[in-house]
Amino acid sequence: MSAAPILITGGGRRLGRHCAERLVDDGHPVIVSYRRERPELEAMRSRGIVTLPADFSSEAGILDFIARLKGETKSLRAIVHNASDWAPDSFGDDAGADFERLFRVHMLAPYLINLQCRELLEACGEPQRDIVHMTDYVARKGSKRHAAYAASKAGLENLTLSFAAMFAPEIQVNAIAPALIMLNQGDDAHYAERAKAKSAMGMVPGPGVIYQSLRYLLDNRYVTGITLPVDGGRHLR
Ligand SMILES: NC(=O)C1=CN([C@@H]2O[C@H](COP(=O)(O)OP(=O)(O)OC[C@H]3O[C@@H](n4cnc5c(N)ncnc54)[C@H](OP(=O)(O)O)[C@@H]3O)[C@@H](O)[C@H]2O)C=CC1
Ligand SMILES: Nc1nc2c(c(=O)[nH]1)N=C([C@H](O)[C@@H](O)CO)CN2
């Protein structure tokens, strides 16, 4: 029987893509969700990664994805909730709609996918099954410019505790809370220097440190209900 796949939501670029390709390197079948078609996805498909379109900004979009995921596989080894919208706060008429969108992407999608795909994880014949929530250092600190984003990530961090208790011992549920891992296009040198200075390590590590953290959680049979900080010592500054 072939191994059960690992699902990474928002896995078409950056951290999610890096982890998807490293998981394939390590012999896992992988499914990723993506929102926008991009050239990188063809390269991923050529490596056997299954790509499913998904927009989690509406409940209908979330439920549609779940239905298509269940048509794609009857079991899952793990689910990594990586999809995310790092939207700054808006102060106009869109503020409420923007807040609700971030709630749906960062909280409602993981909530409904966990509830409705629990059966796929429990159908996995391997001894360990995992759910990993990608949160953020600012979930505990807040953010002057991304308050709605930070609040929705704090909600996801709290869901880690509830689902860990709800799904034990069959499924382990943990979170990874990064700080600066990768810069974005358009981040200039001044931004980069200011962002690096926020942590004790003062660096932009790249996505490898996230895969190391994911690997640790996937390989450890005795860890559940935790949030693993991967933030260069932000709390020390
Ligand atoms: N990069 C960093 O330094 C940090 C990252 N993190 C967290 O780590 C995770 C990965 O970060 P990173 O790779 O930078 O993330 P990205 O900002 O690149 O977003 C990841 C993916 O989420 C998808 N996405 C965005 N909105 C939606 C939506 N409405 N429905 C479905 N998918 C959506 C995007 O798909 P598409 O491109 O197809 O639109 C994108 O590929 C995220 O959860 C992030 O919050 C936390 C702290 C620091
Ligand atoms: N979905 C995303 N979330 C976050 C991103 C990102 O690019 N996409 N980036 C950050 C920053 O690196 C921040 O940690 C430091 O400025 C946070 N979340």
Tab-separated table of C-alpha atoms and ligand atoms in Angstrom:
chain	number	residue	atom	x	y	z
A	1	MET	CA	0.000	0.000	0.000
A	2	SER	CA	1.455	3.412	-0.986
A	3	ALA	CA	2.188	5.906	1.795
A	4	ALA	CA	-0.510	8.415	2.689
A	5	PRO	CA	0.174	11.927	1.333
A	6	ILE	CA	0.996	15.043	3.326
A	7	LEU	CA	-1.171	18.103	2.579
A	8	ILE	CA	0.373	21.592	2.673
A	9	THR	CA	-2.111	24.410	2.144
A	10	GLY	CA	-0.733	27.439	0.288
A	11	GLY	CA	2.172	25.251	-0.785
A	12	GLY	CA	2.797	26.772	-4.213
A	13	ARG	CA	5.458	29.242	-3.191
A	14	ARG	CA	8.009	30.258	-0.558
A	15	LEU	CA	7.942	28.335	2.746
A	16	GLY	CA	5.179	25.940	1.699
A	17	ARG	CA	6.845	25.080	-1.582
A	18	HIS	CA	10.193	24.558	0.123
A	19	CYS	CA	8.643	22.152	2.631
A	20	ALA	CA	6.678	20.348	-0.112
A	21	GLU	CA	9.812	19.698	-2.128
A	22	ARG	CA	11.827	18.635	0.930
A	23	LEU	CA	9.062	16.195	1.886
A	24	VAL	CA	9.205	14.707	-1.630
A	25	ASP	CA	12.998	14.457	-1.248
A	26	ASP	CA	12.324	12.513	1.980
A	27	GLY	CA	9.986	10.116	0.158
A	28	HIS	CA	6.563	11.462	1.104
A	29	PRO	CA	3.738	11.876	-1.423
A	30	VAL	CA	2.577	15.513	-1.244
A	31	ILE	CA	-0.593	17.445	-2.047
A	32	VAL	CA	-0.524	21.243	-2.045
A	33	SER	CA	-3.327	23.765	-2.323
A	34	TYR	CA	-2.705	26.940	-4.293
A	35	ARG	CA	-4.754	30.050	-5.032
A	36	ARG	CA	-3.080	31.452	-8.141
A	37	GLU	CA	-1.534	29.427	-10.989
A	38	ARG	CA	2.164	30.133	-11.336
A	39	PRO	CA	5.107	28.614	-13.326
A	40	GLU	CA	6.582	27.062	-10.171
A	41	LEU	CA	3.551	24.791	-9.921
A	42	GLU	CA	4.451	23.022	-13.175
A	43	ALA	CA	7.880	22.192	-11.762
A	44	MET	CA	6.205	20.816	-8.650
A	45	ARG	CA	3.768	18.744	-10.719
A	46	SER	CA	6.695	17.293	-12.646
A	47	ARG	CA	7.956	15.968	-9.302
A	48	GLY	CA	4.645	14.216	-8.697
A	49	ILE	CA	3.224	16.809	-6.305
A	50	VAL	CA	-0.572	16.971	-6.607
A	51	THR	CA	-1.790	20.587	-6.828
A	52	LEU	CA	-5.365	21.526	-5.894
A	53	PRO	CA	-6.731	25.063	-6.315
A	54	ALA	CA	-8.262	26.602	-3.195
A	55	ASP	CA	-9.413	30.015	-1.997
A	56	PHE	CA	-10.053	30.042	1.741
A	57	SER	CA	-11.461	33.577	1.833
A	58	SER	CA	-14.994	32.181	1.904
A	59	GLU	CA	-16.632	29.252	3.723
A	60	ALA	CA	-17.903	27.988	0.370
A	61	GLY	CA	-14.352	27.994	-0.971
A	62	ILE	CA	-13.110	26.064	2.064
A	63	LEU	CA	-15.855	23.432	1.770
A	64	ASP	CA	-15.307	23.134	-1.981
A	65	PHE	CA	-11.617	22.443	-1.366
A	66	ILE	CA	-12.415	19.792	1.241
A	67	ALA	CA	-14.741	18.012	-1.187
A	68	ARG	CA	-12.068	17.999	-3.914
A	69	LEU	CA	-9.404	16.867	-1.447
A	70	LYS	CA	-11.584	13.895	-0.442
A	71	GLY	CA	-11.943	13.073	-4.135
A	72	GLU	CA	-8.152	13.061	-4.431
A	73	THR	CA	-7.198	10.904	-1.456
A	74	LYS	CA	-8.745	8.557	1.122
A	75	SER	CA	-6.034	9.106	3.741
A	76	LEU	CA	-3.503	11.683	4.897
A	77	ARG	CA	-0.271	11.322	6.903
A	78	ALA	CA	-0.325	15.000	7.901
A	79	ILE	CA	-1.937	18.379	7.262
A	80	VAL	CA	0.168	21.560	7.345
A	81	HIS	CA	-1.979	24.698	7.526
A	82	ASN	CA	0.424	27.087	5.835
A	83	ALA	CA	-1.899	29.199	3.643
A	84	SER	CA	-1.843	32.769	4.846
A	85	ASP	CA	-2.609	36.366	3.916
A	86	TRP	CA	-0.184	38.810	5.532
A	87	ALA	CA	-2.451	41.775	4.994
A	88	PRO	CA	-1.735	45.026	6.811
A	89	ASP	CA	-4.598	46.684	8.666
A	90	SER	CA	-6.894	48.809	6.542
A	91	PHE	CA	-8.681	51.741	8.162
A	92	GLY	CA	-11.389	52.471	5.632
A	93	ASP	CA	-14.701	50.892	4.780
A	94	ASP	CA	-12.957	47.571	4.041
A	95	ALA	CA	-11.591	47.093	7.570
A	96	GLY	CA	-14.370	44.774	8.680
A	97	ALA	CA	-14.340	42.686	5.499
A	98	ASP	CA	-10.549	42.437	5.681
A	99	PHE	CA	-10.720	41.248	9.298
A	100	GLU	CA	-13.321	38.625	8.398
A	101	ARG	CA	-11.223	37.432	5.459
A	102	LEU	CA	-8.178	36.896	7.666
A	103	PHE	CA	-10.337	35.066	10.199
A	104	ARG	CA	-11.515	32.718	7.447
A	105	VAL	CA	-8.063	32.085	5.960
A	106	HIS	CA	-6.197	31.657	9.255
A	107	MET	CA	-8.880	30.188	11.546
A	108	LEU	CA	-12.012	28.980	9.739
A	109	ALA	CA	-10.118	27.038	7.062
A	110	PRO	CA	-7.920	25.131	9.544
A	111	TYR	CA	-10.964	24.586	11.801
A	112	LEU	CA	-13.212	23.117	9.083
A	113	ILE	CA	-10.412	21.166	7.382
A	114	ASN	CA	-9.348	19.623	10.722
A	115	LEU	CA	-12.924	18.654	11.624
A	116	GLN	CA	-13.858	17.320	8.196
A	117	CYS	CA	-10.527	15.658	7.349
A	118	ARG	CA	-9.951	13.975	10.722
A	119	GLU	CA	-11.226	10.767	9.079
A	120	LEU	CA	-8.512	10.978	6.385
A	121	LEU	CA	-5.795	11.209	9.043
A	122	GLU	CA	-7.321	8.330	11.005
A	123	ALA	CA	-7.392	6.250	7.808
A	124	CYS	CA	-3.599	6.587	7.594
A	125	GLY	CA	-1.976	3.220	8.282
A	126	GLU	CA	1.218	4.757	9.659
A	127	PRO	CA	1.702	4.968	13.445
A	128	GLN	CA	1.931	8.787	13.529
A	129	ARG	CA	-0.453	11.378	12.102
A	130	ASP	CA	0.081	15.122	12.454
A	131	ILE	CA	-1.588	18.473	12.050
A	132	VAL	CA	0.736	21.494	12.029
A	133	HIS	CA	-0.560	25.064	12.225
A	134	MET	CA	1.746	27.789	10.881
A	135	THR	CA	1.180	30.691	13.267
A	136	ASP	CA	3.492	33.667	13.922
A	137	TYR	CA	5.573	35.203	16.715
A	138	VAL	CA	3.205	38.202	16.686
A	139	ALA	CA	0.316	35.967	17.827
A	140	ARG	CA	1.609	36.518	21.374
A	141	LYS	CA	2.971	40.040	20.941
A	142	GLY	CA	0.496	41.748	18.654
A	143	SER	CA	1.365	43.998	15.762
A	144	LYS	CA	0.935	47.751	15.278
A	145	ARG	CA	0.468	47.344	11.516
A	146	HIS	CA	-1.041	43.841	11.248
A	147	ALA	CA	-3.460	43.712	14.220
A	148	ALA	CA	-6.136	41.687	12.411
A	149	TYR	CA	-3.523	39.284	11.016
A	150	ALA	CA	-1.939	38.838	14.469
A	151	ALA	CA	-5.322	38.257	16.130
A	152	SER	CA	-6.267	35.606	13.577
A	153	LYS	CA	-2.920	33.882	14.092
A	154	ALA	CA	-3.508	33.999	17.871
A	155	GLY	CA	-6.816	32.252	17.254
A	156	LEU	CA	-5.021	29.600	15.210
A	157	GLU	CA	-2.522	29.152	18.032
A	158	ASN	CA	-5.420	28.584	20.458
A	159	LEU	CA	-7.008	26.079	18.056
A	160	THR	CA	-3.759	24.100	18.378
A	161	LEU	CA	-4.529	23.484	22.054
A	162	SER	CA	-8.160	22.521	21.474
A	163	PHE	CA	-7.489	20.168	18.562
A	164	ALA	CA	-4.527	18.570	20.349
A	165	ALA	CA	-6.833	17.652	23.251
A	166	MET	CA	-9.711	16.683	20.938
A	167	PHE	CA	-7.668	14.429	18.594
A	168	ALA	CA	-5.232	12.730	21.006
A	169	PRO	CA	-3.853	10.128	20.965
A	170	GLU	CA	-4.521	9.243	17.315
A	171	ILE	CA	-3.477	12.607	15.877
A	172	GLN	CA	-0.813	15.004	17.150
A	173	VAL	CA	-1.558	18.731	16.713
A	174	ASN	CA	1.195	21.371	17.028
A	175	ALA	CA	2.112	24.829	15.748
A	176	ILE	CA	5.221	26.504	14.419
A	177	ALA	CA	5.505	30.234	15.226
A	178	PRO	CA	8.052	31.865	12.921
A	179	ALA	CA	9.271	35.423	12.935
A	180	LEU	CA	11.256	36.762	9.974
A	181	ILE	CA	12.092	33.768	7.788
A	182	MET	CA	12.018	35.082	4.215
A	183	LEU	CA	11.773	38.598	2.843
A	184	ASN	CA	9.232	39.556	0.212
A	185	GLN	CA	9.813	41.040	-3.210
A	186	GLY	CA	10.028	44.763	-2.762
A	187	ASP	CA	11.552	44.615	0.721
A	188	ASP	CA	14.498	47.004	0.418
A	189	ALA	CA	17.804	46.857	2.290
A	190	HIS	CA	16.589	49.345	4.887
A	191	TYR	CA	13.543	47.203	5.673
A	192	ALA	CA	15.702	44.089	5.819
A	193	GLU	CA	18.143	45.667	8.262
A	194	ARG	CA	15.321	46.881	10.520
A	195	ALA	CA	13.609	43.493	10.408
A	196	LYS	CA	16.827	41.600	11.167
A	197	ALA	CA	17.561	43.895	14.113
A	198	LYS	CA	14.342	42.789	15.840
A	199	SER	CA	15.828	39.388	16.794
A	200	ALA	CA	18.869	38.350	18.818
A	201	MET	CA	20.182	36.293	15.887
A	202	GLY	CA	19.827	39.253	13.493
A	203	MET	CA	19.424	37.192	10.313
A	204	VAL	CA	17.027	36.145	7.553
A	205	PRO	CA	17.437	32.360	7.813
A	206	GLY	CA	15.426	31.178	4.811
A	207	PRO	CA	12.866	28.336	4.706
A	208	GLY	CA	15.246	25.545	5.723
A	209	VAL	CA	14.745	26.339	9.420
A	210	ILE	CA	11.008	25.814	8.965
A	211	TYR	CA	11.505	22.421	7.318
A	212	GLN	CA	13.810	21.405	10.193
A	213	SER	CA	11.011	22.330	12.629
A	214	LEU	CA	8.340	20.517	10.594
A	215	ARG	CA	10.599	17.439	10.391
A	216	TYR	CA	11.014	17.472	14.179
A	217	LEU	CA	7.247	17.473	14.709
A	218	LEU	CA	6.593	14.803	12.064
A	219	ASP	CA	9.241	12.519	13.605
A	220	ASN	CA	8.366	12.922	17.299
A	221	ARG	CA	5.732	10.566	18.687
A	222	TYR	CA	5.418	12.329	22.029
A	223	VAL	CA	4.845	15.995	21.196
A	224	THR	CA	1.365	17.503	20.951
A	225	GLY	CA	-0.329	20.788	21.841
A	226	ILE	CA	2.835	22.869	21.565
A	227	THR	CA	3.850	25.957	19.629
A	228	LEU	CA	7.457	25.750	18.425
A	229	PRO	CA	9.009	29.241	18.183
A	230	VAL	CA	11.359	29.686	15.213
A	231	ASP	CA	12.076	33.373	15.647
A	232	GLY	CA	15.789	34.013	16.173
A	233	GLY	CA	15.180	35.108	19.742
A	234	ARG	CA	12.709	37.931	19.078
A	235	HIS	CA	11.678	37.806	22.753
A	236	LEU	CA	15.217	38.690	23.810
A	237	ARG	CA	15.290	42.114	22.165
B	1	LIG	N1	7.717	34.446	5.528
B	1	LIG	C1	7.957	34.757	6.799
B	1	LIG	O1	8.995	35.364	7.129
B	1	LIG	C2	6.972	34.357	7.860
B	1	LIG	C3	5.937	33.464	7.588
B	1	LIG	N2	5.062	33.111	8.587
B	1	LIG	C4	3.980	32.152	8.283
B	1	LIG	O2	4.532	31.032	7.607
B	1	LIG	C5	3.628	30.586	6.578
B	1	LIG	C6	4.333	30.609	5.219
B	1	LIG	O3	4.824	31.932	4.997
B	1	LIG	P1	5.054	32.443	3.489
B	1	LIG	O4	5.580	31.343	2.656
B	1	LIG	O5	5.788	33.742	3.556
B	1	LIG	O6	3.545	32.699	3.053
B	1	LIG	P2	2.973	33.482	1.768
B	1	LIG	O7	2.665	34.898	2.140
B	1	LIG	O8	3.863	33.210	0.612
B	1	LIG	O9	1.550	32.736	1.600
B	1	LIG	C7	1.525	31.339	1.478
B	1	LIG	C8	0.444	31.002	0.510
B	1	LIG	O10	-0.837	31.296	1.057
B	1	LIG	C9	-1.719	31.349	-0.042
B	1	LIG	N3	-2.921	32.133	0.244
B	1	LIG	C10	-2.998	33.439	0.518
B	1	LIG	N4	-4.288	33.819	0.636
B	1	LIG	C11	-5.040	32.681	0.417
B	1	LIG	C12	-6.434	32.401	0.392
B	1	LIG	N5	-7.332	33.372	0.575
B	1	LIG	N6	-6.830	31.138	0.135
B	1	LIG	C13	-5.929	30.158	-0.086
B	1	LIG	N7	-4.589	30.354	-0.072
B	1	LIG	C14	-4.162	31.610	0.173
B	1	LIG	C15	-0.946	31.988	-1.188
B	1	LIG	O11	-1.345	31.357	-2.389
B	1	LIG	P3	-1.147	32.076	-3.813
B	1	LIG	O12	0.298	32.507	-3.873
B	1	LIG	O13	-1.474	30.996	-4.807
B	1	LIG	O14	-2.076	33.254	-3.856
B	1	LIG	C16	0.509	31.720	-0.823
B	1	LIG	O15	1.149	30.903	-1.766
B	1	LIG	C17	2.408	31.507	6.653
B	1	LIG	O16	1.393	30.922	7.421
B	1	LIG	C18	2.955	32.749	7.340
B	1	LIG	O17	1.938	33.484	8.015
B	1	LIG	C19	5.129	33.660	9.843
B	1	LIG	C20	6.128	34.546	10.147
B	1	LIG	C21	7.151	34.923	9.202
B	2	LIG	N1	1.627	34.929	4.963
B	2	LIG	C1	2.713	35.597	5.369
B	2	LIG	N2	2.894	35.864	6.677
B	2	LIG	C2	3.994	36.580	7.063
B	2	LIG	C3	4.948	36.985	6.137
B	2	LIG	C4	4.749	36.660	4.772
B	2	LIG	O1	5.577	36.998	3.890
B	2	LIG	N3	3.628	35.970	4.440
B	2	LIG	N4	6.056	37.679	6.518
B	2	LIG	C5	6.218	38.060	7.790
B	2	LIG	C6	7.436	38.904	8.119
B	2	LIG	O2	8.605	38.192	7.759
B	2	LIG	C7	7.569	39.289	9.589
B	2	LIG	O3	7.730	38.119	10.343
B	2	LIG	C8	8.782	40.148	9.799
B	2	LIG	O4	8.637	41.379	9.218
B	2	LIG	C9	5.239	37.722	8.846
B	2	LIG	N5	4.154	36.890	8.349
